[in-house]
Coordinates of C-alpha atoms in Angstrom, one line a residue:
X28 CA 23.8 -116.4 22.5
X29 CA 23.1 -114.2 19.4
X30 CA 24.8 -115.2 16.3
X31 CA 27.4 -112.8 15.0
X32 CA 27.3 -111.5 11.5
X33 CA 29.8 -113.3 9.2
X34 CA 32.6 -111.3 7.7
X35 CA 31.6 -109.8 4.3
X36 CA 33.5 -111.3 1.4
X37 CA 36.1 -109.1 -0.4
X38 CA 34.8 -107.3 -3.5
X39 CA 37.2 -106.2 -6.2
X40 CA 36.4 -102.5 -6.9
X41 CA 37.6 -102.8 -10.5
X42 CA 34.8 -105.3 -11.2
X43 CA 32.1 -103.0 -9.9
X44 CA 31.3 -101.2 -13.2
X45 CA 30.5 -104.6 -14.7
X46 CA 28.2 -105.6 -11.8
X47 CA 24.5 -105.2 -12.2
X48 CA 22.7 -103.9 -9.1
X49 CA 19.1 -102.9 -8.4
X50 CA 18.8 -99.5 -6.7
X51 CA 15.9 -98.2 -4.7
X52 CA 14.2 -95.0 -5.9
X53 CA 14.0 -91.8 -4.0
X54 CA 10.8 -91.4 -2.0
X55 CA 10.2 -87.7 -2.9
X56 CA 10.6 -85.9 -6.2
X57 CA 13.9 -84.1 -6.7
X58 CA 14.0 -80.3 -7.3
X59 CA 14.1 -79.2 -10.9
X60 CA 17.3 -78.0 -12.6
X61 CA 18.2 -74.4 -11.4
X62 CA 17.2 -71.8 -14.0
X63 CA 20.0 -69.8 -15.8
X64 CA 18.8 -66.7 -14.0
X65 CA 17.0 -66.6 -10.6
X66 CA 17.1 -65.8 -6.9
X67 CA 16.7 -67.7 -3.7
X68 CA 15.9 -66.6 -0.2
X69 CA 18.5 -68.1 2.2
X70 CA 16.3 -69.1 5.1
X71 CA 19.2 -71.2 6.4
X72 CA 21.2 -68.1 7.3
X73 CA 20.7 -65.4 10.0
X74 CA 22.3 -62.0 10.7
X75 CA 24.0 -60.6 13.9
X76 CA 24.5 -56.9 14.2
X77 CA 27.7 -55.3 15.7
X78 CA 27.6 -51.5 16.1
X79 CA 30.0 -49.2 17.9
X80 CA 33.4 -47.5 17.8
X81 CA 35.4 -50.7 18.7
X82 CA 33.6 -53.0 16.3
X83 CA 36.3 -53.0 13.6
X84 CA 39.1 -53.6 16.0
X85 CA 37.2 -56.4 17.7
X86 CA 36.4 -58.2 14.5
X87 CA 40.0 -57.7 13.3
X88 CA 41.2 -59.8 16.2
X89 CA 39.0 -62.9 15.7
X90 CA 38.3 -63.1 11.9
X91 CA 40.5 -64.7 9.3
X92 CA 40.0 -61.8 6.8
X93 CA 41.2 -58.2 7.1
X94 CA 38.7 -55.7 8.6
X95 CA 39.5 -52.3 7.2
X96 CA 37.6 -49.5 9.0
X97 CA 37.9 -47.3 6.0
X98 CA 36.3 -49.9 3.6
X99 CA 32.6 -50.5 3.1
X100 CA 33.1 -53.7 1.1
X101 CA 31.6 -56.9 2.4
X102 CA 33.7 -60.0 2.6
X103 CA 33.8 -63.7 3.3
X104 CA 35.7 -65.0 6.4
X105 CA 35.7 -67.5 9.2
X106 CA 35.9 -67.6 13.0
X107 CA 38.5 -70.2 14.2
X108 CA 39.3 -71.9 17.4
X109 CA 42.7 -71.3 19.1
X110 CA 43.9 -74.5 17.4
X111 CA 43.0 -73.2 13.9
X112 CA 39.8 -75.3 13.4
X113 CA 36.8 -73.6 11.7
X114 CA 34.0 -72.6 14.1
X115 CA 31.8 -70.6 11.7
X116 CA 31.8 -69.6 8.0
X117 CA 30.5 -66.0 7.7
X118 CA 29.9 -63.1 5.4
X119 CA 30.5 -59.7 7.0
X120 CA 28.6 -56.6 5.7
X121 CA 29.7 -53.1 6.7
X122 CA 26.4 -51.1 7.2
X123 CA 27.5 -47.4 7.0
X124 CA 25.6 -45.7 4.2
X125 CA 22.8 -48.2 4.1
X126 CA 19.1 -47.7 5.1
X127 CA 19.5 -50.3 7.8
X128 CA 22.3 -48.3 9.5
X129 CA 20.3 -45.1 9.3
X130 CA 17.2 -46.7 10.8
X131 CA 18.8 -48.8 13.5
X132 CA 22.2 -47.6 14.4
X133 CA 21.5 -43.8 13.9
X134 CA 25.2 -42.8 14.5
X135 CA 28.3 -42.6 12.3
X136 CA 30.0 -45.3 14.4
X137 CA 31.0 -48.3 12.4
X138 CA 28.4 -51.1 12.0
X139 CA 28.6 -54.6 10.7
X140 CA 26.1 -57.4 9.9
X141 CA 27.6 -60.9 10.3
X142 CA 25.8 -63.6 8.3
X143 CA 26.0 -67.1 9.8
X144 CA 24.3 -70.5 9.7
X145 CA 20.9 -70.1 11.3
X146 CA 21.4 -73.1 13.5
X147 CA 24.6 -71.7 14.9
X148 CA 23.5 -68.2 16.0
X149 CA 23.5 -69.0 19.7
X150 CA 27.0 -70.5 19.5
X151 CA 28.4 -67.5 17.6
X152 CA 26.8 -65.1 20.0
X153 CA 28.5 -66.9 22.9
X154 CA 31.8 -66.8 21.0
X155 CA 31.5 -63.0 20.4
X156 CA 30.5 -62.3 24.0
X157 CA 33.4 -64.4 25.3
X158 CA 35.9 -62.2 23.5
X159 CA 34.1 -58.9 23.8
X160 CA 35.4 -58.0 27.3
X161 CA 35.3 -54.1 27.5
X162 CA 35.1 -53.4 23.8
X163 CA 32.6 -50.6 23.1
X164 CA 30.0 -51.9 20.7
X165 CA 26.4 -53.2 20.8
X166 CA 25.6 -56.8 19.9
X167 CA 22.2 -58.3 18.9
X168 CA 20.6 -61.0 16.8
X169 CA 18.3 -59.6 14.1
X170 CA 14.7 -60.8 14.4
X171 CA 13.5 -63.2 11.7
X172 CA 12.1 -61.2 8.8
X173 CA 13.9 -58.0 9.8
X174 CA 16.2 -58.4 6.9
X175 CA 16.1 -61.3 4.3
X176 CA 19.3 -62.7 2.8
X177 CA 19.0 -63.4 -0.9
X178 CA 21.2 -65.0 -3.5
X179 CA 20.8 -63.8 -7.1
X180 CA 22.4 -64.9 -10.3
X181 CA 21.9 -63.9 -14.0
X182 CA 22.6 -65.9 -17.1
X183 CA 26.0 -65.1 -18.8
X184 CA 26.7 -62.3 -16.3
X185 CA 30.1 -62.4 -14.6
X186 CA 29.9 -60.2 -11.5
X187 CA 33.2 -59.0 -10.1
X188 CA 33.9 -56.8 -7.1
X189 CA 33.7 -53.2 -7.9
X190 CA 33.4 -49.7 -6.5
X191 CA 30.1 -48.0 -7.2
X192 CA 28.9 -44.4 -6.8
X193 CA 27.9 -44.8 -3.2
X194 CA 31.4 -44.3 -2.0
X195 CA 34.8 -45.9 -2.0
X196 CA 34.5 -49.6 -1.7
X197 CA 30.8 -49.3 -0.9
X198 CA 28.3 -52.0 -1.9
X199 CA 25.1 -50.1 -1.0
X200 CA 22.7 -49.7 -4.0
X201 CA 20.5 -46.8 -4.9
X202 CA 17.7 -48.1 -2.6
X203 CA 20.0 -48.3 0.4
X204 CA 20.2 -52.1 0.3
X205 CA 23.5 -53.9 1.1
X206 CA 24.8 -56.3 -1.5
X207 CA 28.0 -58.0 -2.4
X208 CA 29.6 -60.3 -5.1
X209 CA 29.8 -63.9 -3.9
X210 CA 33.4 -64.4 -5.0
X211 CA 33.9 -67.8 -3.4
X212 CA 33.6 -69.5 -6.8
X213 CA 32.9 -68.3 -10.4
X214 CA 29.2 -67.8 -11.3
X215 CA 27.7 -67.8 -7.8
X216 CA 26.3 -64.3 -8.4
X217 CA 25.4 -61.9 -5.6
X218 CA 24.2 -61.8 -2.1
X219 CA 21.6 -59.0 -1.3
X220 CA 20.1 -58.0 2.1
X221 CA 16.5 -56.9 1.5
X222 CA 13.8 -55.7 3.9
X223 CA 10.9 -58.2 4.2
X224 CA 8.3 -55.5 3.9
X225 CA 8.5 -55.5 0.1
X226 CA 7.9 -58.1 -2.6
X227 CA 10.8 -59.4 -4.5
X228 CA 9.8 -57.7 -7.8
X229 CA 9.6 -54.3 -6.0
X230 CA 13.4 -54.2 -5.7
X231 CA 15.3 -52.7 -8.6
X232 CA 18.2 -55.0 -8.0
X233 CA 15.9 -58.0 -8.5
X234 CA 14.3 -56.8 -11.7
X235 CA 13.6 -59.7 -14.1
X236 CA 14.4 -62.4 -11.5
X237 CA 12.0 -64.9 -9.9
X238 CA 12.3 -66.9 -6.7
X239 CA 13.9 -70.3 -7.8
X240 CA 13.9 -71.6 -4.2
X241 CA 16.6 -72.6 -1.8
X242 CA 17.2 -76.0 -3.6
X243 CA 18.3 -74.2 -6.7
X244 CA 20.9 -72.2 -4.8
X245 CA 22.1 -75.4 -3.0
X246 CA 22.5 -77.3 -6.3
X247 CA 24.5 -74.4 -7.9
X248 CA 26.8 -74.5 -4.8
X249 CA 27.3 -78.2 -5.0
X250 CA 28.2 -78.3 -8.7
X251 CA 30.8 -75.6 -8.0
X252 CA 32.2 -77.3 -5.0
X253 CA 31.3 -74.6 -2.3
X254 CA 30.5 -75.9 1.2
X255 CA 28.4 -73.7 3.5
X256 CA 27.1 -74.0 7.1
X257 CA 28.0 -76.4 9.9
X258 CA 26.3 -79.4 8.2
X259 CA 29.0 -79.1 5.5
X260 CA 31.8 -77.5 7.5
X261 CA 31.6 -79.4 10.9
X262 CA 32.2 -77.1 13.8
X263 CA 35.7 -77.4 15.4
X264 CA 36.5 -80.4 13.1
X265 CA 38.4 -79.2 10.0
X266 CA 41.1 -76.7 9.0
X267 CA 40.0 -73.7 6.8
X268 CA 42.3 -74.9 4.0
X269 CA 40.5 -78.3 3.9
X270 CA 37.2 -76.5 3.2
X271 CA 38.8 -74.1 0.6
X272 CA 38.8 -70.9 2.6
X273 CA 42.2 -70.0 1.3
X274 CA 41.2 -70.2 -2.4
X275 CA 37.6 -68.8 -1.8
X276 CA 39.1 -65.5 -0.5
X277 CA 38.2 -66.1 3.1
X278 CA 41.7 -65.7 4.6
X279 CA 44.1 -62.7 4.5
X280 CA 47.6 -64.2 4.9
X281 CA 49.1 -60.7 5.3
X282 CA 47.0 -59.4 8.2
X283 CA 48.1 -59.3 11.9
X284 CA 47.3 -61.7 14.7
X285 CA 43.9 -63.2 15.1
X286 CA 42.5 -66.3 17.0
X287 CA 43.8 -69.4 15.2
X288 CA 46.3 -67.6 13.0
X289 CA 49.4 -69.5 14.0
X290 CA 48.5 -72.9 12.6
X291 CA 46.8 -71.3 9.6
X292 CA 49.8 -69.3 8.5
X293 CA 52.2 -72.3 9.2
X294 CA 50.1 -74.6 7.1
X295 CA 49.9 -72.0 4.3
X296 CA 53.6 -71.4 4.1
X297 CA 55.2 -74.8 5.0
X298 CA 52.4 -77.4 5.0
X299 CA 50.7 -79.4 2.2
X300 CA 46.9 -79.5 1.9
X301 CA 46.2 -83.0 0.9
X302 CA 42.4 -83.0 1.5
X303 CA 39.9 -80.6 0.1
X304 CA 36.2 -80.3 -0.4
X305 CA 35.3 -81.0 -4.0
X306 CA 32.1 -81.4 -6.1
X307 CA 31.3 -85.1 -6.8
X308 CA 28.9 -86.9 -9.1
X309 CA 27.1 -90.1 -8.2
X310 CA 26.4 -92.7 -10.8
X311 CA 25.2 -96.3 -11.3
X312 CA 28.2 -98.6 -11.0
X313 CA 26.9 -100.6 -14.0
X314 CA 27.7 -97.5 -16.2
X315 CA 30.7 -95.4 -17.0
X316 CA 31.6 -92.4 -14.8
X317 CA 30.3 -89.1 -16.1
X318 CA 32.7 -86.8 -18.1
X319 CA 31.5 -83.6 -16.4
X320 CA 29.4 -82.8 -13.3
X321 CA 25.8 -82.1 -14.2
X322 CA 22.7 -82.2 -12.0
X323 CA 20.0 -84.7 -13.1
X324 CA 16.5 -84.2 -11.6
X325 CA 15.5 -87.6 -12.9
X326 CA 18.0 -89.5 -10.7
X327 CA 16.3 -92.6 -9.3
X328 CA 18.9 -93.8 -6.7
X329 CA 18.8 -92.7 -3.1
X330 CA 21.5 -90.1 -2.2
X331 CA 23.7 -91.1 0.8
X332 CA 22.5 -89.6 4.0
X333 CA 24.2 -86.6 5.5
X334 CA 26.8 -88.2 7.8
X335 CA 30.5 -87.4 8.2
X336 CA 31.1 -91.1 8.9
X337 CA 30.1 -92.3 5.4
X338 CA 33.4 -93.1 3.8
X339 CA 34.2 -93.2 0.1
X340 CA 36.0 -96.4 -0.7
X341 CA 38.6 -97.3 -3.3
X342 CA 41.2 -99.9 -4.1
X343 CA 43.7 -98.1 -1.8
X344 CA 41.5 -97.7 1.2
X345 CA 39.2 -94.8 2.0
X346 CA 40.3 -91.7 0.2
X347 CA 37.3 -89.5 1.0
X348 CA 34.2 -88.8 3.0
X349 CA 30.7 -88.0 1.8
X350 CA 29.4 -84.6 3.1
X351 CA 26.0 -83.8 1.5
X352 CA 24.2 -83.9 -1.8
X353 CA 21.0 -83.5 -3.8
X354 CA 20.2 -86.2 -6.3
X355 CA 23.3 -87.2 -8.3
X356 CA 25.5 -84.2 -7.2
X357 CA 27.1 -83.4 -3.9
X358 CA 30.2 -82.5 -1.9
X359 CA 32.9 -84.8 -0.5
X360 CA 36.2 -84.4 1.4
X361 CA 38.7 -85.9 -1.0
X362 CA 42.3 -86.9 -0.8
X363 CA 43.6 -85.0 -3.8
X364 CA 46.4 -87.2 -5.0
X365 CA 44.2 -90.3 -4.8
X366 CA 40.9 -89.1 -6.3
X367 CA 42.1 -86.4 -8.7
X368 CA 45.0 -85.7 -11.0
X369 CA 46.1 -82.6 -9.0
X370 CA 49.7 -82.8 -7.8
X371 CA 50.1 -81.3 -4.3
X372 CA 53.6 -82.6 -3.5
X373 CA 56.8 -83.1 -5.5
X374 CA 56.1 -86.9 -5.4
X375 CA 54.7 -88.7 -8.5
X376 CA 50.9 -88.9 -8.4
X377 CA 49.3 -92.2 -7.8
X378 CA 46.0 -91.3 -9.5
X379 CA 44.8 -93.3 -12.5
X380 CA 41.8 -92.7 -14.8
X381 CA 40.9 -96.3 -14.3
X382 CA 40.4 -96.0 -10.6
X383 CA 36.9 -96.4 -9.3
X384 CA 35.4 -95.1 -6.0
X385 CA 32.2 -96.1 -4.4
X386 CA 29.9 -95.0 -1.5
X387 CA 26.9 -96.6 0.1
X388 CA 23.5 -95.1 -0.7
X389 CA 20.7 -94.4 1.7
X390 CA 18.5 -97.4 0.8
X391 CA 17.8 -100.3 3.1
X392 CA 19.5 -102.6 0.6
X393 CA 22.8 -100.7 1.2
X394 CA 23.1 -99.9 -2.5
X395 CA 26.6 -99.1 -3.8
X396 CA 27.0 -96.0 -5.9
X397 CA 29.9 -94.9 -8.0
X398 CA 31.6 -91.5 -7.0
X399 CA 33.6 -89.3 -9.3
X400 CA 35.3 -86.2 -8.0
X401 CA 35.8 -83.1 -10.2
X402 CA 38.3 -80.3 -9.8
X403 CA 36.6 -77.0 -11.0
X404 CA 38.7 -74.6 -13.1
X405 CA 38.5 -72.0 -10.3
X406 CA 40.2 -74.5 -7.9
X407 CA 42.9 -75.5 -10.4
X408 CA 43.8 -71.9 -11.0
X409 CA 44.3 -71.1 -7.3
X410 CA 46.2 -74.1 -6.0
X411 CA 49.9 -73.5 -6.0
X412 CA 52.1 -75.9 -7.9
X413 CA 54.3 -78.0 -5.5
X414 CA 57.9 -76.8 -5.0
X415 CA 60.5 -79.1 -6.6
X416 CA 63.4 -79.8 -4.2
X417 CA 66.7 -79.4 -6.1
X418 CA 69.9 -80.9 -4.9
X419 CA 72.8 -78.5 -4.7
X420 CA 75.9 -80.0 -6.5

C-alpha cells in the first residue's frame, strides 16, 4: 500500500517576510518594459460582422450596453447568460461611413463589427445564431487578415470620447478606418481597425508609432487592472460586476430588457460587490511589499501558471484567486474588504496594512511569492460609497 503524504505543518503567514527562500528563475526572458508610446496588433481578437435592418434591434436585446441605431460610436459591452454570467467581453463598432461598410455591405442598412476573443468565435457565432430567429441581417466571421485590430497609445495624451467631423458620434477617420477610445481604464489609448494590405507607418493615425508587440499591450492592461478574453474572464463563471464591467462602461443600467438583465440590475441596486478583479504585484517574501505597481522585466521568480484554482492565501483563509500575469505583475480576483482598504459595506473594514498574502509560483519547488493588490484611481473614483443605515428615532 502506497504511503500517504503527511499533513503539511502550519506556517504563520506573518513570519513569511522574514523567511529566506530560494526561487527558481524563469526559463525564457521576459518582455521589455512597454514604451511610453506605441502600438500592438491584437492577434488574440477576431471580428464578426452583422449587417442588415434588424441588426441594431437584435443586438439591443442581447448586449449589456445600449445600442442606439442613430449613433456611430463604438462601445464596450458583454454577452450574458440568462442567469447573468459573462459569456463574452466584446467591443462593438458601427460600420456606417467606413471604407469597410462601403466595400462589403454596400447598402445604407446598419452594420456592426463585434470584436471577441479569437478562441471564442465559434461559441459566439452559435450564441448569435441561437437568438437570431427571423431577424433580418447577415452574419459572418471575418477572415484572418481582412481587418487587423490594433491598440495604440501615446505618451502624455489623454484620449476621451469625442465627436469628429465624420458625423454625429462617428469614429471614422479621414482614411475611412474605424477607431474608438478604449475607455475601460485611464491611459489605455485607442483601438483602431486597419486593413492588412498596408504597412503600419502608411496609416496617418499611426504616425510616429512603432509596433511594440502584444506583450506590451498585455502588461499595460495588467498594471491598470483590466481583464480581457476568456482566459481572464472565464465563460459562464463570473458576474459582470466581479470583472468590473459596471465601472469600465460596459453596462447601461438604464436600458430596457436584455438577456441576463434581471440579476445584473438587482445586484447593481440592492447587492454588494465584494469581489473584483484588481492588479496585483508579486514580490519575494523576504522583502517588503512594493509601494506601487510597476513592471520589472528583470524579475527572476516564476510567475504562477494560468489557473483559476490557484488560491491567494492569507491569515484569514483564501481571500483571492490568481488569474494571469507577466513577470511580477498580473490580475487576481480579490475580496475587497480583506485585501484592500476599500469599504464596500457599512461594516468596519477588517483590512490591515500589516496583512500579508501569498501564492504558489510555477516552479517545481512550489515557491511561495508575496502578493499585493492595488486599487487604481479609476476604480476608486467609480465605486460607490456604502449606504449607512440610520435608525429612525
